[in-house]
Amino acid sequence: REPRRGEERGRARAMGTQRVQDLLAQAGSISEQKGSVEAFCLAIDAAVEPGSATAQQDCALVVEKVLSTEVSQWVCRDALQYLVPALRKLSKDVHEKVAERILELVQPRAANFEEQVTVVREQLSELLEQREQWCRAAEVLSGINVDSHNNRTFDDRYKLQKCLKIATLFLRDGNPQRAENYVNRAAFLLGVCNDDPALVLQHKSCYARVVDHKCKFLEAALRYYEVSNFSAKGRELDPATVLLDGSEVGKLKESALRDAVTCAVLANAGPQRSRVLASLYKDERCVKLEGGVYPILHKVYMERILGPAEVASFSGMLQSHQGGEKVEHAVIEHNLQSASRLYRNISFEELGRMLGVEPVRAEKAAARMIVEGRMGGQIDQVDNFIYFASSGEGSGEVESWDQQIRSLCQDVNRIIDKVM
């Protein structure tokens, strides 16, 4: 039975291909433009017929014939106009291969078929995105000449949508450098398209992620927090609205708030970080965040020293570009700042033991924070001691007392909220 079935499939392929060849030959023999286009349309219908075993070969024949030098530009354009939407009848694998073949053959004359090439690129990018080939999908989409003034003029909204879509694809691929180029291009277009809150929110989200990937964590925390609080003037976004990157507005805002907390913890210790942490800590939404984010926020805001177990738990929440040395550096600086609230002075050896690093590294971290003005203090390299600065006699005790009162009041407020 198997040999017989193979012979039947072979005859079907031959018949299918022969039929398309005959229709293409007929189309090529017609000199009239309208008649030639109609004949090509019949060949296209035969090539993309659902269930055809020769769809890929037949479509390849059609594409090569239509884009050959024997066919006039006007007939070619009309035939492509008919072919491109018909490609959606094909299976995804065949559709992808035929689209790639079209782009390959049309490349030398792409300027003459910009409208058709644009649709093919959009279709191919969509197929690649479904396969999670983010970089290829972005590169295909970036091939659209949105600045063209030949046969098609793209409006600013379309350009903005494509820039943001390409940026999101590059970000998914972990390529923030290439994404940043399109985020910056989108920023120039926002001025004329700021009436669409979905596009504005998408741009803010992309920019926050770019800054995050560049490890500018303090700015990233501010940008993420801005996204989480986004509210359009005069036109509210429904939480179920789907953005260009496929995310819903409600889930995007929640994710942005969680990312804001993460980036604030990773930011360099200092007054600016403390202000961001205070804003996040006072935001009632943070208490409801999933994934164990709030306990870390609570401890960091209260300037308590983070232990190894807490650091390990926090590290498990991080993305690849945030882990490793980045989280280690952030924890050392945070614990060092916390130690400055507990002690008036401490030896390098004891400080290193507290931070879980060598005394030399503890000294360098303290020196850097003091020089950059993020922590007050003096270093005595003769006695190997660090003296934390205070604003006056007894100020350390006053600050400690204020901190304890603040902590007690916050605990009381939480208890009252639970009782109410």
Coordinates of C-alpha atoms in Angstrom, one line a residue:
R1 CA 0.0 0.0 0.0
E2 CA 2.8 2.4 0.9
P3 CA 4.4 2.4 -2.6
R4 CA 1.0 2.9 -4.2
R5 CA 0.2 5.9 -1.9
G6 CA 3.6 7.4 -2.7
E7 CA 2.9 7.1 -6.5
E8 CA -0.5 8.7 -6.0
R9 CA 1.1 11.6 -4.1
G10 CA 3.7 12.0 -6.8
R11 CA 1.1 12.1 -9.6
A12 CA -0.9 14.7 -7.5
R13 CA 2.2 16.9 -7.2
A14 CA 2.9 16.6 -10.9
M15 CA -0.7 17.4 -11.8
G16 CA -0.8 20.4 -9.4
T17 CA 2.4 21.8 -10.7
Q18 CA 1.5 21.2 -14.3
R19 CA -1.8 23.0 -13.9
V20 CA -0.1 26.0 -12.4
Q21 CA 2.6 26.0 -15.2
D22 CA -0.1 25.9 -17.8
L23 CA -2.0 28.9 -16.2
L24 CA 1.3 30.8 -15.9
A25 CA 2.2 30.1 -19.6
Q26 CA -1.3 31.3 -20.6
A27 CA -0.8 34.5 -18.5
G28 CA 2.5 35.2 -20.1
S29 CA 1.1 34.9 -23.6
I30 CA -1.6 37.5 -23.1
S31 CA -0.4 41.0 -24.1
E32 CA -3.3 42.9 -22.7
Q33 CA -2.6 44.1 -19.1
K34 CA -6.1 43.3 -17.7
G35 CA -6.3 39.9 -19.2
S36 CA -2.7 39.0 -18.1
V37 CA -3.5 40.0 -14.5
E38 CA -6.7 38.0 -14.5
A39 CA -4.7 34.9 -15.8
F40 CA -2.1 35.4 -13.1
C41 CA -4.9 35.6 -10.5
L42 CA -6.2 32.2 -11.7
A43 CA -2.7 30.7 -11.3
I44 CA -2.4 32.2 -7.8
D45 CA -5.8 30.7 -6.8
A46 CA -4.6 27.3 -8.0
A47 CA -1.3 27.6 -6.2
V48 CA -2.8 28.5 -2.8
E49 CA -5.6 26.1 -3.0
P50 CA -6.2 24.7 0.5
G51 CA -5.0 21.1 1.0
S52 CA -2.7 21.2 -2.0
A53 CA 0.4 19.0 -1.6
T54 CA 2.3 21.2 -4.0
A55 CA 1.5 24.6 -2.6
Q56 CA 5.1 25.6 -1.9
Q57 CA 6.4 24.5 -5.3
D58 CA 3.4 26.1 -7.1
C59 CA 3.8 29.4 -5.2
A60 CA 7.5 29.4 -6.0
L61 CA 6.7 29.1 -9.7
V62 CA 4.1 31.9 -9.4
V63 CA 6.5 34.2 -7.6
E64 CA 9.4 33.6 -10.0
K65 CA 7.2 34.2 -13.0
V66 CA 5.5 37.3 -11.7
L67 CA 8.7 38.9 -10.7
S68 CA 10.6 38.0 -13.8
T69 CA 11.7 40.7 -16.3
E70 CA 9.3 39.3 -18.9
V71 CA 6.3 40.7 -16.9
S72 CA 5.6 44.4 -17.0
Q73 CA 5.9 46.4 -13.8
W74 CA 2.1 47.2 -13.8
V75 CA 1.1 43.6 -14.3
C76 CA 3.6 42.5 -11.7
R77 CA 2.3 45.0 -9.1
D78 CA -1.4 44.0 -9.6
A79 CA -0.5 40.3 -9.5
L80 CA 1.5 40.8 -6.2
Q81 CA -1.4 42.8 -4.8
Y82 CA -3.6 39.8 -5.3
L83 CA -1.0 37.2 -4.2
V84 CA 0.0 38.8 -0.9
P85 CA -3.4 38.5 1.0
A86 CA -3.9 35.0 -0.6
L87 CA -0.8 33.8 1.1
R88 CA -2.7 33.5 4.4
K89 CA -4.5 30.5 3.0
L90 CA -1.2 28.6 3.2
S91 CA 0.1 26.7 6.2
K92 CA 2.5 28.8 8.4
D93 CA 5.6 26.9 7.2
V94 CA 4.8 27.3 3.5
H95 CA 3.7 30.9 4.1
E96 CA 7.0 31.8 5.7
K97 CA 9.1 30.2 2.9
V98 CA 7.1 31.9 0.2
A99 CA 7.3 35.3 1.9
E100 CA 11.1 34.9 2.2
R101 CA 11.3 34.0 -1.5
I102 CA 9.2 37.1 -2.5
L103 CA 11.5 39.4 -0.5
E104 CA 14.6 37.8 -2.0
L105 CA 13.4 38.2 -5.6
V106 CA 11.8 41.6 -5.2
Q107 CA 14.8 43.2 -3.5
P108 CA 16.4 44.8 -6.6
R109 CA 13.1 46.5 -7.5
A110 CA 11.7 46.9 -4.0
A111 CA 11.1 50.6 -4.5
N112 CA 8.6 49.8 -7.2
F113 CA 6.5 47.5 -5.0
E114 CA 6.7 49.2 -1.6
E115 CA 3.0 48.7 -0.6
Q116 CA 3.1 44.9 -1.4
V117 CA 6.6 44.4 0.2
T118 CA 5.4 46.2 3.3
V119 CA 2.5 43.7 3.7
V120 CA 4.8 40.7 3.1
R121 CA 7.2 42.0 5.7
E122 CA 4.4 42.5 8.2
Q123 CA 3.1 38.9 7.6
L124 CA 6.6 37.4 7.8
S125 CA 7.4 39.3 11.0
E126 CA 4.1 38.0 12.5
L127 CA 5.0 34.4 11.7
L128 CA 8.5 34.7 13.1
E129 CA 7.1 36.3 16.3
Q130 CA 4.8 33.3 16.7
R131 CA 7.9 31.1 16.6
E132 CA 9.6 33.4 19.2
Q133 CA 12.3 34.4 16.8
W134 CA 12.3 37.9 18.1
C135 CA 15.4 39.2 16.5
R136 CA 14.6 38.0 13.0
A137 CA 11.0 39.3 13.4
A138 CA 12.4 42.7 14.3
E139 CA 14.9 42.8 11.4
V140 CA 12.2 41.9 8.9
L141 CA 9.9 44.6 10.2
S142 CA 12.7 47.2 10.3
G143 CA 13.2 46.6 6.5
I144 CA 10.0 48.6 5.8
N145 CA 11.0 51.9 4.4
V146 CA 8.7 54.2 6.4
D147 CA 10.5 57.3 5.2
S148 CA 9.7 56.6 1.6
H149 CA 8.1 59.2 -0.6
N150 CA 7.6 57.0 -3.7
N151 CA 4.4 55.1 -4.0
R152 CA 3.2 55.1 -0.5
T153 CA 3.2 57.7 2.2
F154 CA 3.1 56.4 5.8
D155 CA 1.4 58.6 8.4
D156 CA 3.1 59.4 11.7
R157 CA 0.8 57.0 13.6
Y158 CA 1.9 54.0 11.5
K159 CA 5.6 55.0 11.8
L160 CA 5.2 55.2 15.6
Q161 CA 3.5 51.8 15.8
K162 CA 6.2 50.2 13.8
C163 CA 9.0 51.8 15.8
L164 CA 7.5 50.6 19.1
K165 CA 6.8 47.1 17.7
I166 CA 10.4 46.7 16.5
A167 CA 11.6 48.0 19.9
T168 CA 9.5 45.5 21.8
L169 CA 10.8 42.6 19.6
F170 CA 14.5 43.6 20.2
L171 CA 13.8 43.9 23.9
R172 CA 12.4 40.4 24.0
D173 CA 15.5 39.2 22.2
G174 CA 17.7 40.9 24.9
N175 CA 19.1 43.5 22.6
P176 CA 18.5 46.9 24.3
Q177 CA 21.1 48.8 22.2
R178 CA 19.1 48.2 19.0
A179 CA 15.8 48.7 20.8
E180 CA 16.9 52.1 22.0
N181 CA 17.4 53.4 18.5
Y182 CA 13.7 52.8 17.7
V183 CA 12.5 54.0 21.1
N184 CA 14.3 57.3 20.4
R185 CA 12.8 57.5 16.9
A186 CA 9.4 56.9 18.5
A187 CA 9.9 59.8 20.9
F188 CA 10.0 62.3 18.0
L189 CA 6.7 61.0 16.7
L190 CA 4.8 61.1 20.1
G191 CA 4.3 64.9 19.8
V192 CA 1.8 64.4 16.9
C193 CA 0.3 61.1 18.2
N194 CA -0.1 61.9 21.9
D195 CA -3.9 61.5 21.6
D196 CA -3.5 57.7 21.7
P197 CA -2.8 56.7 25.3
A198 CA -2.0 53.1 24.4
L199 CA 0.9 54.2 22.2
V200 CA 2.1 56.7 24.9
L201 CA 2.0 53.9 27.5
Q202 CA 3.8 51.5 25.3
H203 CA 6.6 54.0 24.6
K204 CA 7.0 54.7 28.3
S205 CA 7.2 51.0 29.0
C206 CA 9.8 50.4 26.3
Y207 CA 11.9 53.3 27.5
A208 CA 11.9 52.0 31.1
R209 CA 13.0 48.5 29.9
V210 CA 15.8 50.0 27.9
V211 CA 17.1 52.0 30.9
D212 CA 16.7 48.9 33.0
H213 CA 18.8 46.8 30.6
K214 CA 21.5 49.5 30.6
C215 CA 21.7 49.0 34.4
K216 CA 20.7 52.6 35.2
F217 CA 18.5 51.2 38.0
L218 CA 17.6 54.4 39.8
E219 CA 16.2 56.0 36.6
A220 CA 14.6 52.7 35.6
A221 CA 12.8 52.6 39.0
L222 CA 11.4 56.1 38.4
R223 CA 10.3 55.2 34.8
Y224 CA 8.7 51.9 35.8
Y225 CA 6.8 53.7 38.7
E226 CA 5.6 56.3 36.2
V227 CA 4.2 53.5 34.0
S228 CA 2.5 51.9 36.9
N229 CA 0.7 55.2 37.7
F230 CA 0.0 56.0 34.0
S231 CA -3.3 57.8 33.5
A232 CA -4.2 59.4 30.2
K233 CA -5.8 62.9 30.2
G234 CA -9.5 62.7 29.2
R235 CA -9.3 59.1 28.0
E236 CA -8.8 56.2 30.4
L237 CA -7.4 52.9 29.2
D238 CA -9.4 49.8 30.0
P239 CA -7.2 47.4 32.0
A240 CA -8.0 44.7 29.5
T241 CA -6.7 46.8 26.5
V242 CA -4.0 44.8 24.7
L243 CA -0.9 46.8 23.7
L244 CA 1.5 46.2 20.8
D245 CA 3.7 43.8 22.8
G246 CA 0.7 41.6 23.5
S247 CA 0.4 42.6 27.2
E248 CA -2.8 43.9 28.8
V249 CA -2.7 47.4 30.4
G250 CA -3.6 46.1 33.9
K251 CA -1.0 43.4 33.9
L252 CA 1.6 45.8 32.5
K253 CA 1.0 48.3 35.2
E254 CA 1.3 45.6 37.9
S255 CA 4.5 44.2 36.3
A256 CA 5.9 47.8 36.1
L257 CA 5.3 48.4 39.8
R258 CA 7.1 45.1 40.7
D259 CA 10.0 46.1 38.3
A260 CA 10.1 49.5 40.0
V261 CA 10.7 47.9 43.4
T262 CA 13.3 45.6 42.0
C263 CA 15.3 48.4 40.3
A264 CA 15.0 50.6 43.4
V265 CA 16.6 47.9 45.5
L266 CA 19.4 47.4 42.9
A267 CA 20.1 51.2 42.6
N268 CA 23.1 52.7 44.3
A269 CA 22.5 53.5 47.9
G270 CA 22.0 57.2 48.7
P271 CA 19.5 59.9 49.3
Q272 CA 17.8 59.6 45.9
R273 CA 17.3 55.9 46.3
S274 CA 15.9 56.5 49.7
R275 CA 13.3 58.9 48.3
V276 CA 12.2 56.4 45.6
L277 CA 12.0 53.6 48.2
A278 CA 9.8 55.8 50.4
S279 CA 7.4 56.5 47.5
L280 CA 7.1 52.8 46.8
Y281 CA 6.8 51.8 50.4
K282 CA 3.9 54.2 50.9
D283 CA 2.1 52.9 47.8
E284 CA -0.6 50.5 49.1
R285 CA -0.4 48.5 45.8
C286 CA 3.1 47.2 46.7
V287 CA 1.7 45.2 49.7
K288 CA -0.4 43.1 47.2
L289 CA 2.5 42.3 44.8
E290 CA 3.2 38.7 44.2
G291 CA 6.5 36.9 44.3
G292 CA 7.7 38.0 47.7
V293 CA 8.7 41.5 46.6
Y294 CA 7.2 43.5 49.4
P295 CA 9.2 41.8 52.3
I296 CA 12.4 42.9 50.6
L297 CA 11.0 46.4 50.0
H298 CA 10.0 46.6 53.7
K299 CA 13.4 45.6 54.9
V300 CA 15.4 47.8 52.5
Y301 CA 13.2 50.8 53.3
M302 CA 13.7 50.3 57.0
E303 CA 17.4 50.2 56.4
R304 CA 17.8 46.7 57.9
I305 CA 20.7 44.5 57.0
L306 CA 19.9 41.8 54.4
G307 CA 21.0 38.3 55.3
P308 CA 22.1 35.6 52.8
A309 CA 18.7 33.9 52.8
E310 CA 17.0 37.1 51.8
V311 CA 19.6 37.9 49.2
A312 CA 19.2 34.4 47.7
S313 CA 15.4 34.9 47.6
F314 CA 15.7 38.3 46.0
S315 CA 18.2 37.0 43.4
G316 CA 15.7 34.4 42.3
M317 CA 13.3 37.3 41.2
L318 CA 15.9 39.0 39.0
Q319 CA 16.4 39.0 35.2
S320 CA 19.7 37.8 33.7
H321 CA 21.1 41.4 33.3
Q322 CA 20.3 42.2 36.9
G323 CA 21.9 39.3 38.7
G324 CA 25.5 38.4 39.5
E325 CA 27.7 41.4 40.4
K326 CA 24.9 43.9 40.1
V327 CA 22.8 42.4 43.0
E328 CA 26.0 41.7 45.0
H329 CA 27.1 45.4 44.6
A330 CA 23.6 46.6 45.6
V331 CA 23.4 44.4 48.7
I332 CA 26.9 45.5 49.9
E333 CA 26.1 49.2 49.5
H334 CA 22.7 48.8 51.2
N335 CA 24.1 46.8 54.2
L336 CA 26.9 49.4 54.5
Q337 CA 24.4 52.2 54.6
S338 CA 22.4 50.2 57.2
A339 CA 25.5 49.7 59.3
S340 CA 26.1 53.5 59.3
R341 CA 22.8 53.9 61.0
L342 CA 23.7 51.3 63.7
Y343 CA 27.3 52.2 64.5
R344 CA 29.3 55.3 65.1
N345 CA 32.5 53.5 64.0
I346 CA 33.5 50.0 63.0
S347 CA 36.7 48.2 62.0
F348 CA 37.2 47.1 58.4
E349 CA 37.5 43.5 59.6
E350 CA 34.2 43.6 61.4
L351 CA 32.6 45.5 58.6
G352 CA 33.8 42.9 56.0
R353 CA 32.4 40.1 58.2
M354 CA 29.1 41.9 58.4
L355 CA 28.9 42.4 54.6
G356 CA 30.2 39.0 53.8
V357 CA 33.3 40.3 51.9
E358 CA 37.0 40.9 52.4
P359 CA 37.9 43.9 54.6
V360 CA 39.7 45.5 51.6
R361 CA 36.6 45.4 49.5
A362 CA 34.5 46.7 52.4
E363 CA 36.9 49.6 52.7
K364 CA 36.7 50.4 48.9
A365 CA 32.9 50.3 48.9
A366 CA 32.8 52.7 51.9
A367 CA 35.3 55.0 50.3
R368 CA 33.4 55.2 47.1
M369 CA 30.1 56.0 48.8
I370 CA 31.8 58.7 50.9
V371 CA 33.5 60.3 47.9
E372 CA 30.3 60.3 45.9
G373 CA 28.5 62.0 48.8
R374 CA 26.1 59.1 49.3
M375 CA 27.2 58.4 52.8
G376 CA 28.9 60.6 55.4
G377 CA 32.0 59.5 57.2
Q378 CA 35.8 59.3 57.5
I379 CA 38.2 56.5 57.0
D380 CA 41.2 56.0 59.3
Q381 CA 43.6 53.7 57.4
V382 CA 46.1 53.7 60.2
D383 CA 43.8 52.1 62.7
N384 CA 41.7 50.4 59.9
F385 CA 38.5 52.0 61.2
I386 CA 35.6 53.9 59.5
Y387 CA 33.9 56.7 61.5
F388 CA 30.4 57.4 60.3
A389 CA 29.5 61.1 60.2
S390 CA 26.8 62.6 62.5
S391 CA 25.3 66.1 62.3
G392 CA 26.1 66.8 66.0
E393 CA 26.5 65.3 69.4
G394 CA 23.8 62.9 70.1
S395 CA 22.4 63.1 66.6
G396 CA 23.0 59.3 66.0
E397 CA 20.8 58.5 69.0
V398 CA 18.1 61.0 67.9
E399 CA 18.0 59.5 64.4
S400 CA 17.9 56.0 65.8
W401 CA 15.0 57.0 68.1
D402 CA 13.1 58.7 65.2
Q403 CA 13.6 55.5 63.1
Q404 CA 12.2 53.3 65.9
I405 CA 9.2 55.7 66.4
R406 CA 8.5 55.7 62.6
S407 CA 8.7 51.9 62.4
L408 CA 6.3 51.6 65.4
C409 CA 3.8 54.0 63.9
Q410 CA 3.8 52.2 60.6
D411 CA 3.2 48.8 62.4
V412 CA 0.3 50.3 64.4
N413 CA -1.2 51.7 61.1
R414 CA -1.0 48.3 59.5
I415 CA -2.7 46.6 62.5
I416 CA -5.5 49.2 62.5
D417 CA -6.0 48.6 58.7
K418 CA -6.4 44.9 59.3
V419 CA -8.8 45.5 62.2
M420 CA -10.9 47.9 60.1

